[in-house]
Amino acid sequence: MMTTGRRRKVHRRWTILMVLIVWGCILYFMLSFFRPLGEKALKISGGAAPENLRYFEGSGGLPVDLSHLNSRNAMLVDLDTGKIMGEYRSRKRIYPASMTKIMTALLVIERAENLDESFTMPENLFAGLYNAGASMAGFWPGERVSVRDLLYGMLLPSGAEACVAVAEWMDGSEEAFVEKMNEKAAELGMKDTHFKNSTGLHSGNHYTTAADMALLLQYALENPQFREIFTSSIYTTQASDIRSEGFVMQSTLYNYLGEGEFSGGAILGGKTGYTDEAGLCLASLARVDGKEYLLVTAGAEGTAYTEPYHVLDALKVYGEYLRE
């Protein structure tokens, strides 16, 4: 027969087990109840991300399923409300390629006292960028250009020389400027982002996520000067000491899109990106049925010479998925 002491031990164990079961049920109920709150938004106030910002993997429970795109990572946000409309592997690390230039341009706009101030393009930065196969806007070594022209140069034709020149002009070196980029990322709550350069040239320690890039783009679009440049399709630079009439730059996105229109709306602007390691990437803004959305995609197969699968994904999401 069971002794009194043993019965007490058994009773105590059963009591503990029942308490754990009850608390487990309570915790499950709370998680189920509060999970929809994670769908809200990326909406930023005061220049920093809210402390309770959360993202959830997959598209379960969200209005738009992004799991069937060419891109391996994606996040879609309703810009008017900040609500996450869809996501797929949005917290997996990616290489951002030239989407990096969104942060570069934003920092310059926020920190420069006068965007019409000009300086001379350093001659020593060009050779390294040419050797690295970096995309160039078309500025010349020794040419005196304005900060504004360089901003258009980095966001439209994705000019690496524009990024490095401004970085060195503002902080003395690209490395010092990149420190500011990482400080800004931390300020915004980009918890899984680290920059190693201002251009997006590949580095194993230069990474982000689709969710972090969406957070950055949402914040940047609140700046009127950034939005004006980001949504431009073509731009003519000011006359310089070398060129009396300036030169014309066109957005890499609009090279694929034309006017960017589709039934029910249009893509208003975007920043493309590509490296062998990153695949085809795109951070874009669109208006669909009178509302604005942003979409960040990364990791699409292809190259600069294949079908633009990143752009095709954006047209599919904006023109089809959001209108079903």
PDB file of N, CA, C and O in Angstrom, residues 109 219-231:
ATOM      1  N   ILE A 109      20.154  63.626 -47.300  1.00  0.00           N
ATOM      2  CA  ILE A 109      19.059  64.603 -47.254  1.00  0.00           C
ATOM      3  C   ILE A 109      18.862  65.131 -45.837  1.00  0.00           C
ATOM      4  O   ILE A 109      18.663  66.339 -45.625  1.00  0.00           O
ATOM      5  N   TYR A 219       9.777  55.042 -43.591  1.00  0.00           N
ATOM      6  CA  TYR A 219      10.277  56.242 -42.932  1.00  0.00           C
ATOM      7  C   TYR A 219      10.790  57.256 -43.959  1.00  0.00           C
ATOM      8  O   TYR A 219      10.480  58.452 -43.881  1.00  0.00           O
ATOM      9  N   ALA A 220      11.561  56.798 -44.921  1.00  0.00           N
ATOM     10  CA  ALA A 220      12.155  57.706 -45.908  1.00  0.00           C
ATOM     11  C   ALA A 220      11.089  58.427 -46.718  1.00  0.00           C
ATOM     12  O   ALA A 220      11.245  59.611 -47.055  1.00  0.00           O
ATOM     13  N   LEU A 221      10.009  57.740 -47.048  1.00  0.00           N
ATOM     14  CA  LEU A 221       8.961  58.343 -47.880  1.00  0.00           C
ATOM     15  C   LEU A 221       8.209  59.454 -47.160  1.00  0.00           C
ATOM     16  O   LEU A 221       7.478  60.216 -47.791  1.00  0.00           O
ATOM     17  N   GLU A 222       8.383  59.566 -45.856  1.00  0.00           N
ATOM     18  CA  GLU A 222       7.771  60.672 -45.127  1.00  0.00           C
ATOM     19  C   GLU A 222       8.551  61.972 -45.329  1.00  0.00           C
ATOM     20  O   GLU A 222       8.062  63.047 -44.979  1.00  0.00           O
ATOM     21  N   ASN A 223       9.755  61.852 -45.884  1.00  0.00           N
ATOM     22  CA  ASN A 223      10.560  63.037 -46.172  1.00  0.00           C
ATOM     23  C   ASN A 223      10.223  63.527 -47.579  1.00  0.00           C
ATOM     24  O   ASN A 223      10.433  62.801 -48.555  1.00  0.00           O
ATOM     25  N   PRO A 224       9.698  64.744 -47.724  1.00  0.00           N
ATOM     26  CA  PRO A 224       9.254  65.227 -49.044  1.00  0.00           C
ATOM     27  C   PRO A 224      10.360  65.242 -50.091  1.00  0.00           C
ATOM     28  O   PRO A 224      10.104  64.946 -51.268  1.00  0.00           O
ATOM     29  N   GLN A 225      11.583  65.599 -49.700  1.00  0.00           N
ATOM     30  CA  GLN A 225      12.668  65.656 -50.681  1.00  0.00           C
ATOM     31  C   GLN A 225      13.055  64.261 -51.152  1.00  0.00           C
ATOM     32  O   GLN A 225      13.312  64.050 -52.338  1.00  0.00           O
ATOM     33  N   PHE A 226      13.093  63.306 -50.227  1.00  0.00           N
ATOM     34  CA  PHE A 226      13.376  61.932 -50.631  1.00  0.00           C
ATOM     35  C   PHE A 226      12.289  61.424 -51.562  1.00  0.00           C
ATOM     36  O   PHE A 226      12.568  60.829 -52.599  1.00  0.00           O
ATOM     37  N   ARG A 227      11.027  61.646 -51.194  1.00  0.00           N
ATOM     38  CA  ARG A 227       9.910  61.158 -52.013  1.00  0.00           C
ATOM     39  C   ARG A 227       9.963  61.751 -53.418  1.00  0.00           C
ATOM     40  O   ARG A 227       9.700  61.055 -54.396  1.00  0.00           O
ATOM     41  N   GLU A 228      10.292  63.027 -53.520  1.00  0.00           N
ATOM     42  CA  GLU A 228      10.340  63.674 -54.835  1.00  0.00           C
ATOM     43  C   GLU A 228      11.368  62.991 -55.737  1.00  0.00           C
ATOM     44  O   GLU A 228      11.107  62.731 -56.918  1.00  0.00           O
ATOM     45  N   ILE A 229      12.538  62.689 -55.173  1.00  0.00           N
ATOM     46  CA  ILE A 229      13.580  62.049 -55.975  1.00  0.00           C
ATOM     47  C   ILE A 229      13.207  60.603 -56.270  1.00  0.00           C
ATOM     48  O   ILE A 229      13.340  60.129 -57.409  1.00  0.00           O
ATOM     49  N   PHE A 230      12.726  59.891 -55.263  1.00  0.00           N
ATOM     50  CA  PHE A 230      12.408  58.466 -55.387  1.00  0.00           C
ATOM     51  C   PHE A 230      11.335  58.225 -56.437  1.00  0.00           C
ATOM     52  O   PHE A 230      11.334  57.191 -57.103  1.00  0.00           O
ATOM     53  N   THR A 231      10.416  59.173 -56.596  1.00  0.00           N
ATOM     54  CA  THR A 231       9.312  58.992 -57.537  1.00  0.00           C
ATOM     55  C   THR A 231       9.573  59.638 -58.898  1.00  0.00           C
ATOM     56  O   THR A 231       8.671  59.705 -59.734  1.00  0.00           O
TER      57      THR A 231
END
